[in-house]
Amino acid sequence: MVNIRVARAEDMPGMQACNLQNLPENYTMRYYLFYMLSCPQLSYVAEDEGKVVGYILARMEDDVPEGDEPHGHVISISVLRPYRRLGLARKLMVQSQEAMARVYKAAYVTLHVRKTNRAALALYRDTLSFGVREIEKGYYADGEDAYVMRRSLKHLVQS
């Protein structure tokens, strides 16, 4: 049975393995560690019998412009192919977003997604109610554009 829980330092090799198998954007261990230490409540793993089969790495935005509200950002999310279509990505996203709202009083969350990533777009737009805010030209290393997507978390924030 797959379990969703807060990510720990010892999960980093498994998180990186998921990332390397599935995504063209790859990160160093230092990168994972930095964000896991900065916002430890926001990153989660999906594990099956002790093996990391999916993860979400998220953070709070540090440099919030004057007049803007505190908000989170999904850095990376990935689920191994044999574990897809089980709702794990949705569960990982929901856990992280709930923590953003509960712990940091985040008003909204943002993420970047490749314009060609239809599966991710369907998850974000159709299942999780994200909206496209803008297009960031040449965002990815290979020059592909990204949709900048946003979802309100105000319904989750406790006054």
CSV table of C-alpha atoms in Angstrom, one decimal:
chain,number,residue,atom,x,y,z
A,1,MET,CA,0.0,0.0,0.0
A,2,VAL,CA,1.3,3.5,-0.9
A,3,ASN,CA,1.7,5.9,1.9
A,4,ILE,CA,2.0,9.7,1.7
A,5,ARG,CA,4.1,11.4,4.3
A,6,VAL,CA,6.4,14.5,4.9
A,7,ALA,CA,9.7,14.1,3.2
A,8,ARG,CA,12.8,13.5,5.3
A,9,ALA,CA,16.5,13.9,4.5
A,10,GLU,CA,16.9,10.2,3.9
A,11,ASP,CA,14.3,10.3,1.2
A,12,MET,CA,16.4,12.6,-1.0
A,13,PRO,CA,18.1,9.8,-3.1
A,14,GLY,CA,14.7,8.3,-3.8
A,15,MET,CA,13.3,11.7,-4.7
A,16,GLN,CA,16.2,12.3,-7.0
A,17,ALA,CA,15.8,8.9,-8.6
A,18,CYS,CA,12.1,9.7,-9.4
A,19,ASN,CA,13.2,13.0,-10.9
A,20,LEU,CA,15.9,11.5,-13.0
A,21,GLN,CA,13.6,8.8,-14.4
A,22,ASN,CA,10.8,11.1,-15.3
A,23,LEU,CA,11.8,14.7,-15.8
A,24,PRO,CA,14.2,16.6,-18.0
A,25,GLU,CA,14.8,19.2,-15.3
A,26,ASN,CA,17.2,17.6,-12.7
A,27,TYR,CA,18.5,18.9,-9.4
A,28,THR,CA,21.4,18.3,-7.2
A,29,MET,CA,21.1,16.8,-3.7
A,30,ARG,CA,22.1,20.3,-2.3
A,31,TYR,CA,19.0,21.7,-4.0
A,32,TYR,CA,16.7,19.2,-2.4
A,33,LEU,CA,18.3,19.7,0.9
A,34,PHE,CA,18.0,23.4,0.8
A,35,TYR,CA,14.3,23.4,0.2
A,36,MET,CA,13.6,20.5,2.6
A,37,LEU,CA,15.4,22.5,5.3
A,38,SER,CA,13.8,25.8,4.4
A,39,CYS,CA,10.2,24.7,4.4
A,40,PRO,CA,10.2,21.2,5.8
A,41,GLN,CA,6.4,21.0,6.1
A,42,LEU,CA,5.8,21.4,2.4
A,43,SER,CA,7.6,18.5,0.7
A,44,TYR,CA,6.1,15.0,0.7
A,45,VAL,CA,6.9,11.6,-0.6
A,46,ALA,CA,4.7,8.7,-1.7
A,47,GLU,CA,6.3,5.5,-0.6
A,48,ASP,CA,5.5,1.8,-1.2
A,49,GLU,CA,7.1,-0.6,1.2
A,50,GLY,CA,9.9,1.9,2.0
A,51,LYS,CA,10.6,2.8,-1.6
A,52,VAL,CA,10.0,6.4,-2.7
A,53,VAL,CA,7.7,6.2,-5.7
A,54,GLY,CA,6.7,9.9,-6.0
A,55,TYR,CA,7.4,13.2,-4.4
A,56,ILE,CA,6.6,16.9,-4.3
A,57,LEU,CA,9.2,19.6,-3.6
A,58,ALA,CA,7.7,22.9,-2.6
A,59,ARG,CA,8.6,26.2,-1.0
A,60,MET,CA,7.2,29.5,0.1
A,61,GLU,CA,8.2,32.5,-2.0
A,62,ASP,CA,10.8,34.6,-0.1
A,63,ASP,CA,10.6,37.9,-2.0
A,64,VAL,CA,7.0,38.8,-1.9
A,65,PRO,CA,6.4,42.2,-3.6
A,66,GLU,CA,4.8,44.8,-1.5
A,67,GLY,CA,1.0,44.5,-1.7
A,68,ASP,CA,1.2,40.8,-2.6
A,69,GLU,CA,0.2,38.0,-0.3
A,70,PRO,CA,2.3,35.1,1.1
A,71,HIS,CA,2.3,32.3,-1.4
A,72,GLY,CA,3.9,29.0,-2.1
A,73,HIS,CA,5.5,27.5,-5.2
A,74,VAL,CA,5.6,23.9,-6.4
A,75,ILE,CA,9.2,23.3,-7.5
A,76,SER,CA,8.9,19.8,-8.7
A,77,ILE,CA,6.5,16.8,-8.6
A,78,SER,CA,7.1,13.4,-10.0
A,79,VAL,CA,5.5,9.9,-9.8
A,80,LEU,CA,7.2,6.7,-11.1
A,81,ARG,CA,5.4,5.3,-14.2
A,82,PRO,CA,4.1,2.1,-12.6
A,83,TYR,CA,2.4,4.2,-9.9
A,84,ARG,CA,0.7,6.7,-12.2
A,85,ARG,CA,-3.1,7.0,-12.6
A,86,LEU,CA,-3.5,6.1,-8.9
A,87,GLY,CA,-4.1,9.7,-7.8
A,88,LEU,CA,-0.7,10.0,-6.1
A,89,ALA,CA,0.2,13.3,-7.8
A,90,ARG,CA,-3.1,14.8,-6.7
A,91,LYS,CA,-2.6,13.6,-3.1
A,92,LEU,CA,0.9,14.9,-3.0
A,93,MET,CA,-0.3,18.3,-4.3
A,94,VAL,CA,-3.2,18.5,-1.9
A,95,GLN,CA,-1.0,17.6,1.1
A,96,SER,CA,1.6,20.3,0.2
A,97,GLN,CA,-1.1,23.0,-0.5
A,98,GLU,CA,-2.9,22.3,2.8
A,99,ALA,CA,0.4,22.7,4.6
A,100,MET,CA,1.1,26.0,2.8
A,101,ALA,CA,-2.2,27.3,4.0
A,102,ARG,CA,-2.1,25.9,7.5
A,103,VAL,CA,1.5,26.6,8.4
A,104,TYR,CA,2.4,29.7,6.4
A,105,LYS,CA,-1.1,31.2,5.7
A,106,ALA,CA,-0.4,31.1,1.9
A,107,ALA,CA,-3.1,32.8,-0.1
A,108,TYR,CA,-2.2,31.0,-3.3
A,109,VAL,CA,0.3,28.6,-4.9
A,110,THR,CA,2.0,28.8,-8.2
A,111,LEU,CA,3.9,26.4,-10.5
A,112,HIS,CA,5.5,26.2,-13.9
A,113,VAL,CA,4.5,23.5,-16.4
A,114,ARG,CA,5.7,22.8,-20.0
A,115,LYS,CA,3.1,23.9,-22.5
A,116,THR,CA,3.4,20.4,-24.1
A,117,ASN,CA,2.9,18.5,-20.9
A,118,ARG,CA,-0.8,17.5,-21.5
A,119,ALA,CA,-1.0,15.1,-18.6
A,120,ALA,CA,0.2,17.6,-16.0
A,121,LEU,CA,-1.9,20.4,-17.5
A,122,ALA,CA,-5.0,18.2,-17.1
A,123,LEU,CA,-4.1,17.4,-13.5
A,124,TYR,CA,-3.5,21.1,-12.6
A,125,ARG,CA,-6.3,22.7,-14.6
A,126,ASP,CA,-9.1,20.0,-14.5
A,127,THR,CA,-8.5,18.2,-11.2
A,128,LEU,CA,-6.8,20.8,-9.0
A,129,SER,CA,-8.4,24.0,-10.4
A,130,PHE,CA,-5.2,25.9,-11.3
A,131,GLY,CA,-5.6,28.6,-13.9
A,132,VAL,CA,-3.0,29.8,-16.4
A,133,ARG,CA,-1.7,33.3,-15.3
A,134,GLU,CA,0.8,33.9,-18.1
A,135,ILE,CA,3.3,32.3,-20.4
A,136,GLU,CA,7.0,32.5,-19.6
A,137,LYS,CA,8.9,32.3,-22.9
A,138,GLY,CA,11.9,30.0,-23.0
A,139,TYR,CA,11.6,29.1,-19.3
A,140,TYR,CA,13.1,25.6,-19.7
A,141,ALA,CA,16.7,24.9,-20.5
A,142,ASP,CA,15.7,23.5,-23.9
A,143,GLY,CA,13.9,26.7,-24.7
A,144,GLU,CA,10.3,25.5,-24.3
A,145,ASP,CA,7.8,27.9,-22.9
A,146,ALA,CA,6.1,27.4,-19.6
A,147,TYR,CA,2.6,28.1,-18.4
A,148,VAL,CA,2.7,29.9,-15.0
A,149,MET,CA,-0.3,28.5,-13.2
A,150,ARG,CA,-1.9,29.6,-10.0
A,151,ARG,CA,-4.5,28.3,-7.5
A,152,SER,CA,-6.1,30.2,-4.6
A,153,LEU,CA,-5.6,28.6,-1.2
A,154,LYS,CA,-7.8,31.2,0.7
A,155,HIS,CA,-10.5,28.5,1.3
A,156,LEU,CA,-7.9,26.6,3.3
A,157,VAL,CA,-6.4,29.4,5.4
A,158,GLN,CA,-7.8,29.5,8.9
A,159,SER,CA,-8.3,33.0,10.3
